[in-house]
CSV table of C-alpha atoms in Angstrom, one decimal:
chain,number,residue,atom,x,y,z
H,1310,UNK,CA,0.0,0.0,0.0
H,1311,UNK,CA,1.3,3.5,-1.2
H,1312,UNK,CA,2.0,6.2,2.1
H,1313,UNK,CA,-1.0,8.3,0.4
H,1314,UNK,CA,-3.1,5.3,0.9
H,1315,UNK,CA,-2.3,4.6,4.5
H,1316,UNK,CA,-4.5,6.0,7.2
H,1317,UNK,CA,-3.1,9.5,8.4
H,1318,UNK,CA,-1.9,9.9,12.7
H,1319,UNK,CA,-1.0,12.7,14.4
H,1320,UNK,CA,1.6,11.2,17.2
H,1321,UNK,CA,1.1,13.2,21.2
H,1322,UNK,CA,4.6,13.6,22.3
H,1323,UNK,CA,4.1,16.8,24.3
H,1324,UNK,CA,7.0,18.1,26.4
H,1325,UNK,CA,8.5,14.8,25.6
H,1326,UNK,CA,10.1,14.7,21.9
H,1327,UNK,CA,13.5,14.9,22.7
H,1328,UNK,CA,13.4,12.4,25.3
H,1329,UNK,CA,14.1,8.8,25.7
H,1330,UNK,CA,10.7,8.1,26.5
H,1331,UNK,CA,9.3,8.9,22.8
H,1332,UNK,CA,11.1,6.2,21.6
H,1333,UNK,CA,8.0,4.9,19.9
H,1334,UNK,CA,7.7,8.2,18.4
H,1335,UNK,CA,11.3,8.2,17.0
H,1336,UNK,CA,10.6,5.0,15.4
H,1337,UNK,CA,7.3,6.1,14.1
H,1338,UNK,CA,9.5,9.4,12.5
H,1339,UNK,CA,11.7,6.5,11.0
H,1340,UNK,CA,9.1,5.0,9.2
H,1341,UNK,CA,6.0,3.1,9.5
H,1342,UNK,CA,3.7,0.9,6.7
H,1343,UNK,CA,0.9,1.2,9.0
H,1344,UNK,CA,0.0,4.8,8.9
H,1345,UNK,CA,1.3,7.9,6.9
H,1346,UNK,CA,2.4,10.5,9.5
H,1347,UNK,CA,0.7,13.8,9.5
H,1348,UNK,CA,2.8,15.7,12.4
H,1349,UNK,CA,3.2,15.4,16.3
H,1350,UNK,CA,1.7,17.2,19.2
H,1351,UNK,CA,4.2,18.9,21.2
H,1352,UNK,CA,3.6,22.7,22.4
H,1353,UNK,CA,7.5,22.2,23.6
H,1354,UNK,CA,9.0,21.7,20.6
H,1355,UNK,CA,6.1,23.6,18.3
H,1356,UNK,CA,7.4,24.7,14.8
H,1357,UNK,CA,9.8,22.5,14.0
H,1358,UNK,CA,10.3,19.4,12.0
H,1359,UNK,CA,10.1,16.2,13.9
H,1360,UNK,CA,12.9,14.6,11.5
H,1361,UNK,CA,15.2,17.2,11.9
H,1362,UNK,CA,15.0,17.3,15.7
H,1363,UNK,CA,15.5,13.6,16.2
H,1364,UNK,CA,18.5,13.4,13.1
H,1365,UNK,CA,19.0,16.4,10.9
H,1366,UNK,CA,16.8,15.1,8.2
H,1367,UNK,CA,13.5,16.6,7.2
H,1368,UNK,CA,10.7,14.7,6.7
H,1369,UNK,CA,7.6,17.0,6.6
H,1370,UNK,CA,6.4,16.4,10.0
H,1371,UNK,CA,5.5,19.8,11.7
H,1372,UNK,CA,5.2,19.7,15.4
H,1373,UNK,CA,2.3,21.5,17.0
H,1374,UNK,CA,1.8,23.3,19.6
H,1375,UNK,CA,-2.2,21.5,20.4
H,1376,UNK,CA,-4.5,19.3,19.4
H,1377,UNK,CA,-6.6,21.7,17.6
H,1378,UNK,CA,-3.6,23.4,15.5
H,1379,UNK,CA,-2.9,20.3,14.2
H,1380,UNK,CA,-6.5,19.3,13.2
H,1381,UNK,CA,-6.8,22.8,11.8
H,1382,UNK,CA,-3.7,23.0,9.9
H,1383,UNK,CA,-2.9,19.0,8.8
H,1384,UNK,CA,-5.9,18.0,6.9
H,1385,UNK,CA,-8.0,14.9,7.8
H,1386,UNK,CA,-6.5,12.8,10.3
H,1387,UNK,CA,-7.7,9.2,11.2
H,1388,UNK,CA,-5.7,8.3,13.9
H,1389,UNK,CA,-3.7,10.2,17.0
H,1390,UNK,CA,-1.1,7.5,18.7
H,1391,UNK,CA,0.1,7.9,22.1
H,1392,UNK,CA,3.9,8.5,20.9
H,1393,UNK,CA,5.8,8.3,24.6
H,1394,UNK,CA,6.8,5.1,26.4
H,1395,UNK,CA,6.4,5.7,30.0
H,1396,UNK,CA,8.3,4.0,32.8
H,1397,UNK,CA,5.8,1.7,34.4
H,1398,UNK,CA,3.8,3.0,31.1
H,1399,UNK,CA,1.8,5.2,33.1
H,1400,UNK,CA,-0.3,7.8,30.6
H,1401,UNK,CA,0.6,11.3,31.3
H,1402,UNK,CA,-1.8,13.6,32.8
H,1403,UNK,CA,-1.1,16.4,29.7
H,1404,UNK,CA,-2.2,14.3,27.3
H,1405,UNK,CA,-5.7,13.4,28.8
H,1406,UNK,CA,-7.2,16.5,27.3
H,1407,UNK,CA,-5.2,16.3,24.2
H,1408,UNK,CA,-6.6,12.7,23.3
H,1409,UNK,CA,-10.2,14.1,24.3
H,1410,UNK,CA,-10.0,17.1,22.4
H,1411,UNK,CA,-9.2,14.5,19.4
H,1412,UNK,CA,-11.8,12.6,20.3
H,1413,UNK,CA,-14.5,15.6,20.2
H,1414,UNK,CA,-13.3,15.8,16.5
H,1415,UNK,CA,-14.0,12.3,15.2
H,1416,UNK,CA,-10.6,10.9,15.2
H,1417,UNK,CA,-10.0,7.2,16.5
H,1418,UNK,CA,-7.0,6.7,19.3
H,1419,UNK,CA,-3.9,4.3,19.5
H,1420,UNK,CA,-2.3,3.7,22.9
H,1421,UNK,CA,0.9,1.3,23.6
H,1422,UNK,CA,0.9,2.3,27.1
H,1423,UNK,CA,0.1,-0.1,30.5
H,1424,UNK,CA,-2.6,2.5,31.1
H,1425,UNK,CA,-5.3,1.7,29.4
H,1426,UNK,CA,-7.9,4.0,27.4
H,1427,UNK,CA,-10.7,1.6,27.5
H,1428,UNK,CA,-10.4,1.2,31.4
H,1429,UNK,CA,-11.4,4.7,32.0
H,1430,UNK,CA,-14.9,4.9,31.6
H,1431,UNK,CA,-14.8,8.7,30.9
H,1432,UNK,CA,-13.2,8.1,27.7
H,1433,UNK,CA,-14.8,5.4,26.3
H,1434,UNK,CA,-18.2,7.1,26.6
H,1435,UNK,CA,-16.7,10.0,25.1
H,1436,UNK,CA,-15.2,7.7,22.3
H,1437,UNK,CA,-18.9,5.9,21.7
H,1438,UNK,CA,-20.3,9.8,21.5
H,1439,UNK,CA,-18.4,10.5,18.7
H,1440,UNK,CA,-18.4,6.9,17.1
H,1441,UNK,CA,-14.3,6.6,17.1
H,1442,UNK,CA,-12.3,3.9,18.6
H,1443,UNK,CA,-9.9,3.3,21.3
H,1444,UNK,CA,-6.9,0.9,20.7
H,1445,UNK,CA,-5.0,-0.2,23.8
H,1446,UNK,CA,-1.9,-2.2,22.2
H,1447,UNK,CA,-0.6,-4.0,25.0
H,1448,UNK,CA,-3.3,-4.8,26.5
H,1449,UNK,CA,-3.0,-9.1,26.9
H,1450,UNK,CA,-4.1,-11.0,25.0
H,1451,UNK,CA,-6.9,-14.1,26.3
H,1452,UNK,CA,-5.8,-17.6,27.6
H,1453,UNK,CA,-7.2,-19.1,24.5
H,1454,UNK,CA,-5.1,-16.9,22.3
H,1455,UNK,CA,-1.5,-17.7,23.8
H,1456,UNK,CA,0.8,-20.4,22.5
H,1457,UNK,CA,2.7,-22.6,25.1
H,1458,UNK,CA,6.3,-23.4,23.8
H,1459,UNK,CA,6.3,-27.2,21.9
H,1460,UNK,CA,10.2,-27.0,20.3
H,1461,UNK,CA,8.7,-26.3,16.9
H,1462,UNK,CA,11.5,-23.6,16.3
H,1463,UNK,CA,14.1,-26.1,15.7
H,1464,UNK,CA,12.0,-27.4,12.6
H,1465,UNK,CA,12.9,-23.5,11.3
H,1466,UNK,CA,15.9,-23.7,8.3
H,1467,UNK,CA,16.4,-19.8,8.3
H,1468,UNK,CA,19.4,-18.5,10.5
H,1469,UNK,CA,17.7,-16.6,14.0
H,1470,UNK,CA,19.3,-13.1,14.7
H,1471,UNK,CA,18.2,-11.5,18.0
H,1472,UNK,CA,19.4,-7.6,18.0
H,1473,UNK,CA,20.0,-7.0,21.3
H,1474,UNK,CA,21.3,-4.3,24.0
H,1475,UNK,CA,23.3,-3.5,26.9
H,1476,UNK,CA,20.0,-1.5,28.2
H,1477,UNK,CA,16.8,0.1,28.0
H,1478,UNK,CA,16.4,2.6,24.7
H,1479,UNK,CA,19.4,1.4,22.9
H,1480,UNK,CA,18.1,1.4,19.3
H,1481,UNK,CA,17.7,-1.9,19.0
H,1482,UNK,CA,13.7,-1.9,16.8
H,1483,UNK,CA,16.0,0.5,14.5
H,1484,UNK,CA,18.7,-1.4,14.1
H,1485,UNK,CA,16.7,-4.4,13.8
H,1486,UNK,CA,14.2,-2.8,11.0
H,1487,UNK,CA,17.7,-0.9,9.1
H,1488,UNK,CA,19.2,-4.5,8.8
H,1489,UNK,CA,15.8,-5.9,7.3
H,1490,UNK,CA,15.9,-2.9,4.9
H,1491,UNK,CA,19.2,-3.3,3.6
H,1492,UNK,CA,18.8,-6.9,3.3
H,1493,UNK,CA,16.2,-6.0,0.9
H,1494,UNK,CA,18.5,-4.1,-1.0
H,1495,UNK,CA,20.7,-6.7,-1.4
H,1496,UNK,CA,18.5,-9.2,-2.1
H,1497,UNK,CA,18.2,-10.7,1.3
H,1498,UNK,CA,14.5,-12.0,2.2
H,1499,UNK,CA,14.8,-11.4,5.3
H,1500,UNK,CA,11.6,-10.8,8.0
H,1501,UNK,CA,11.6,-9.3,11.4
H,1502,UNK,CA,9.9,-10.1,14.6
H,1503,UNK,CA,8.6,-7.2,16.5
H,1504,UNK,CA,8.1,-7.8,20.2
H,1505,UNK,CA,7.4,-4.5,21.2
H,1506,UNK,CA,4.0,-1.9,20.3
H,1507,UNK,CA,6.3,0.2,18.4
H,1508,UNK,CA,7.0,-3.3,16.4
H,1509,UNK,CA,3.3,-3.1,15.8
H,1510,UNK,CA,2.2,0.3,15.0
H,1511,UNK,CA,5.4,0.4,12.2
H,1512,UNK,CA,3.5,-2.0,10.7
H,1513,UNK,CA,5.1,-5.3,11.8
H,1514,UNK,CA,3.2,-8.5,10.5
H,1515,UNK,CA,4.8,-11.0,12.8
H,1516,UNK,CA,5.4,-10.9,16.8
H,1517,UNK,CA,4.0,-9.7,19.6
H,1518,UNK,CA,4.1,-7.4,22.9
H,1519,UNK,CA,6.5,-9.3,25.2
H,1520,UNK,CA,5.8,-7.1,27.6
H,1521,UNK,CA,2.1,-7.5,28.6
H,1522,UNK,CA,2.2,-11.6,28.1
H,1523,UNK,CA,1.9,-13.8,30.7
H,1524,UNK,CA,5.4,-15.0,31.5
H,1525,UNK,CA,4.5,-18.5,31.1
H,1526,UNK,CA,3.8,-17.8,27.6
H,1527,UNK,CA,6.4,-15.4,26.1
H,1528,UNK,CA,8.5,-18.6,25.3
H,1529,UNK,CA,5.9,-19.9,23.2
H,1530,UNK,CA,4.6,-16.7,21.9
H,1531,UNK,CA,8.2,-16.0,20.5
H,1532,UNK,CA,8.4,-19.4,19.2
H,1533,UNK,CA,4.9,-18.7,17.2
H,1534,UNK,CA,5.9,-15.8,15.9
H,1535,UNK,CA,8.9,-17.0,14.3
H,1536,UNK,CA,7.4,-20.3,13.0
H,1537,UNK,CA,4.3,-18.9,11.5
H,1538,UNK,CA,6.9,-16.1,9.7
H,1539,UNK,CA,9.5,-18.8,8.1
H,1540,UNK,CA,6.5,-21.2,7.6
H,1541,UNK,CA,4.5,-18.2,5.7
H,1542,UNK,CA,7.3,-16.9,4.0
H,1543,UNK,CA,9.9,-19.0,3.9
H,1544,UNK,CA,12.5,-16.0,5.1
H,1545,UNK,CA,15.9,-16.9,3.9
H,1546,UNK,CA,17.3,-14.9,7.8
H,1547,UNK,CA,14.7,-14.0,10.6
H,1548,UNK,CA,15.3,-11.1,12.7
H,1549,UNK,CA,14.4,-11.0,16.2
H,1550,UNK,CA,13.5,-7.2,18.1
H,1551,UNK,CA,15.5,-7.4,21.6
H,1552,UNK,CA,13.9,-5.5,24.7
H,1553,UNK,CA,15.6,-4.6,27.7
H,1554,UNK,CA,18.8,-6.7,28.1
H,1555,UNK,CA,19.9,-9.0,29.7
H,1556,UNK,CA,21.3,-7.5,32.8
H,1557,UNK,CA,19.1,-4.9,33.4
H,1558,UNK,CA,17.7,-5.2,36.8
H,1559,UNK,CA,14.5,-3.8,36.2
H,1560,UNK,CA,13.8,-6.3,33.7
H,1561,UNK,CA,16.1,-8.6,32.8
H,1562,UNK,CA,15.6,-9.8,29.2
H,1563,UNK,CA,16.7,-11.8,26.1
H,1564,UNK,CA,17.7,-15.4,27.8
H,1565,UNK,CA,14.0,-16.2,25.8
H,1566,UNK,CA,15.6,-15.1,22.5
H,1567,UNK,CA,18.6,-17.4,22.8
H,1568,UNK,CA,17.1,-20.2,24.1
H,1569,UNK,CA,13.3,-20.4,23.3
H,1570,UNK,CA,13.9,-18.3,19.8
H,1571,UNK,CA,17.3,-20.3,19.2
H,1572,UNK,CA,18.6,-17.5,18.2
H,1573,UNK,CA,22.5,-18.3,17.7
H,1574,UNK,CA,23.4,-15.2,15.9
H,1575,UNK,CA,23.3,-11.9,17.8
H,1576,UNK,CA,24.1,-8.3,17.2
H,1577,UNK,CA,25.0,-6.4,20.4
H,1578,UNK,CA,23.7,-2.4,20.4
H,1579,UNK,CA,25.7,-0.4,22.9
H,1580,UNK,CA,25.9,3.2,23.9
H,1581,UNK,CA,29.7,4.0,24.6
H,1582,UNK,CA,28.6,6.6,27.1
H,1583,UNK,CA,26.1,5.6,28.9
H,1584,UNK,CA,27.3,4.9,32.3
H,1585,UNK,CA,24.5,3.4,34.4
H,1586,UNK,CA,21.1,1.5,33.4
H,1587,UNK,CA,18.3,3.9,32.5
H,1588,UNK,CA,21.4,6.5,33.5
H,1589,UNK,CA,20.3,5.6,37.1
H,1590,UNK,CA,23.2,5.5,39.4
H,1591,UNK,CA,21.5,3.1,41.9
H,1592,UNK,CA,20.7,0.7,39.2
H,1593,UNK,CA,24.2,-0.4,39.0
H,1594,UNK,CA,27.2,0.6,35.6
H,1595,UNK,CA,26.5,-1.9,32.6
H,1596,UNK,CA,28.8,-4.3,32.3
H,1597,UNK,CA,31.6,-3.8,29.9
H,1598,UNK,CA,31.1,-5.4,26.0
H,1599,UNK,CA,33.5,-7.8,26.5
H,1600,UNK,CA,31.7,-9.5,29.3
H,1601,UNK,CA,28.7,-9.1,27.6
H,1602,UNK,CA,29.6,-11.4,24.8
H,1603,UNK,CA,31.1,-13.5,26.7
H,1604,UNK,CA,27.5,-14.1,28.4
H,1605,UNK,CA,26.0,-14.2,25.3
H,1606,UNK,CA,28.6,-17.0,24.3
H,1607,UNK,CA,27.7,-18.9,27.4
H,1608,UNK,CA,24.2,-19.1,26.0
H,1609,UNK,CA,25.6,-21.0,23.4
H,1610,UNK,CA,25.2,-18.2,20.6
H,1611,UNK,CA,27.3,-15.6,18.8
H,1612,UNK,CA,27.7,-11.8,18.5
H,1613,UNK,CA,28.5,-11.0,15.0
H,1614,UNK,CA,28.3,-7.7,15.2
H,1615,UNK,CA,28.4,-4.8,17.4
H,1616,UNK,CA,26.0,-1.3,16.6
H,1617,UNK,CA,26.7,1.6,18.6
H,1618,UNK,CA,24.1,4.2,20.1
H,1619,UNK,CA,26.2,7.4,19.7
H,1620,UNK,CA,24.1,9.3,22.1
H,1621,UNK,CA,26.2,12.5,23.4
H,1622,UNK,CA,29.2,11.5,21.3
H,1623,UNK,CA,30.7,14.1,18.9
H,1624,UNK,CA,31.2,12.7,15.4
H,1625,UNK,CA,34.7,12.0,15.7
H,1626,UNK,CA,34.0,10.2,19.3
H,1627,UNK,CA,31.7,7.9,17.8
H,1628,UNK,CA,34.4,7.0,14.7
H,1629,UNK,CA,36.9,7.1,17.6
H,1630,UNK,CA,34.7,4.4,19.4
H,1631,UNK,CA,34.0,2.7,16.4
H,1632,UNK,CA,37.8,2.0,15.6
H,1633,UNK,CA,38.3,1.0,19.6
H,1634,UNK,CA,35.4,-1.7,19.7
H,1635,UNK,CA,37.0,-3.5,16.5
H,1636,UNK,CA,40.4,-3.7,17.4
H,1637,UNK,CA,39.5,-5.2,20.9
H,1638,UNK,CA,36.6,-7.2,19.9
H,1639,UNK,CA,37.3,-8.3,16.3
H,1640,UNK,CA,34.2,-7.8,15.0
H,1641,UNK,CA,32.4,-5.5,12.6
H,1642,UNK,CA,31.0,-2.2,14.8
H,1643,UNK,CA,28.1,-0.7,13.0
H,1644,UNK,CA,27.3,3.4,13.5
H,1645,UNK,CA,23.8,3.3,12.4
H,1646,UNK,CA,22.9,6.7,12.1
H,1647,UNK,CA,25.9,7.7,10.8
H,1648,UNK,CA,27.1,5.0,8.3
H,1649,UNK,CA,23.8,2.9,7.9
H,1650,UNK,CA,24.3,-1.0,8.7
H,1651,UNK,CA,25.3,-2.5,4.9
H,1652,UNK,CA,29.1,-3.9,6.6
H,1653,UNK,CA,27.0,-6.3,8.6
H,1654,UNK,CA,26.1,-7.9,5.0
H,1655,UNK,CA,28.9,-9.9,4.2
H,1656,UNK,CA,28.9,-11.5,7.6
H,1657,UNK,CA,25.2,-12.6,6.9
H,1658,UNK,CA,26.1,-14.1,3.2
H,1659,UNK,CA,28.7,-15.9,5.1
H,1660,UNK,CA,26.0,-17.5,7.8
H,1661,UNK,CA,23.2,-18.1,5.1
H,1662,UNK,CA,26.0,-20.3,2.6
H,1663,UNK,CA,26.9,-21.7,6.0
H,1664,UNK,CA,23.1,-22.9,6.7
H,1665,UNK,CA,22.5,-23.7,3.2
H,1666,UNK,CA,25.5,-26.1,2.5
């Protein structure tokens, strides 16, 4: 489907843009086959471009300054998506009124947040008034819908790639979605596996929400996932969205990926300046690289590549960075944002003869 066809979003941000937090907005920026977006709601950051505030590159999305500017001035709009992922994904009080004052104009809302819009009875009698629709993302699914894990994914032929990340808001949905994208260009089928609402609302076919599963279930749900993709496609390399990371001690995650995914190839996202987890001192420092792929190792799979999150670096730190993490590690290191992620490709041809022979 061509972007003019899509369904048009405005994306609520507001006060929170340039933040962490809107990560789901970032990747929403990026790109998205699910919706064609109009512009964001951000009275902080009102006037400017949304895709040269998050990288330099415009992409004719104006930030408001309300709700009602950006009805008046961005033409019909379908959709507005909550574009902020909250720690403890609590809804922000601000952008009550901005989702009702959307409402009031006939335009249907997306939320990926823990809070959810149909559990507030205010707005769902407001949403029945004016015959729109509230989408709550990660809200679970039923029993009856949730697969258990039956060792199906070793029947998969395609090589298993899991991106993951020494923390929280790495990069690792973009990395993930820039190495499916440039495996296009080259030819490469490969598919990804979103695991996050972000996954979701850029238009992911395959995955899930790992976060608001029943534990007992996210083994099997990633297992599903990636069987019904290679079975329905027949994906020459599966890619796996990480979350959190392993060591991360408000949510330790991606032992499921290796094991339950049997994922055996990994690529590691870092950021060579952040310190702490979440940059919280009393969560404890992230581990060093090294000693993160030696864990990974342990688990019986292989990082093949590092990507590095160049948050706060100058140009010539991250290059300086770059060159540092490949003599010690011996391994390709990958600046995303700066030099795309096409040097991972050889190492991929090399892993999909490997399969093949």
């Amino acid at each position: 489907m061509s972007e003019r066809n899509l369904p048009s979003a405005l994306v609520i941000t507001e006060g929170m843009l340039h933040t962490d937090d809107a990560k789901t907005a970032h990747g929403l920026i990026r790109g998205t086959e699910r919706f064609r977006i109009a512009g964001m709601i951000d009275s902080m950051h009102a006037g400017k471009d949304a895709g040269e505030m998050l990288d330099g590159r415009n992409r004719n999305m104006p930030i408001y300054a309300s709700a009602e500017e950006a009805l008046q001035k961005a033409g019909k709009i379908d959709y507005c998506i909550v574009g902020v992922a909250t720690v403890g994904g609590i809804l922000p009080p601000l952008f009550l009124q901005i989702i009702s004052t959307c409402i009031k104009n006939g335009v249907s809302i997306v939320n990926g947040l823990h809070d959810y819009l149909n559990d507030k009875p205010e707005l769902v009698a407001l949403a029945k008034e004016h015959g729109v629709s509230l989408t709550d993302i990660r809200r679970p699914k039923k029993r009856e819908d949730l697969h258990f894990w039956t060792a199906e994914i070793f029947s998969v032929k395609a090589p298993i790639l899991a991106v993951l990340g020494t923390d929280c808001s790495m990069g690792k949905r973009t990395t993930c979605r820039m190495i499916r994208q440039a495996c296009a260009k080259e030819g490469i089928h490969a598919e990804m596996i979103y695991t996050g609402q972000t996954g979701w609302l850029q238009g992911g076919k395959y995955g899930f929400v790992f976060d608001s599963t029943l534990n007992d279930f996210i083994s099997g749900e990633i297992e599903h996932a990636i069987v019904s993709c290679w079975k329905e496609t027949q994906a020459e390399l599966i890619l796996l969205e990480g979350q959190s990371a392993l060591r991360n001690p408000s949510g330790p995650c991606g032992s499921e990926f290796l094991v339950s995914g049997n994922a055996k190839l990994v690529v590691l996202v870092h950021a060579p300046k952040r310190i702490h987890f979440e940059h919280l001192p009393e969560w404890g420092e992230i581990p060093s690289v090294r000693s993160e792929v030696a864990l990974i190792k342990a688990y019986g799979s292989e990082v093949i590549a590092l990507a590095l999150n160049t948050s706060n670096c100058t140009r010539e730190e991250a290059f300086a960075f770059q060159r540092a993490y490949e003599k010690e590690l011996g391994i390709p290191v990958l600046l995303p944002l700066e030099e795309g992620v096409e040097p991972i490709i050889p190492v991929l041809r090399s892993h999909l003869k490997t399969r093949t022979v």
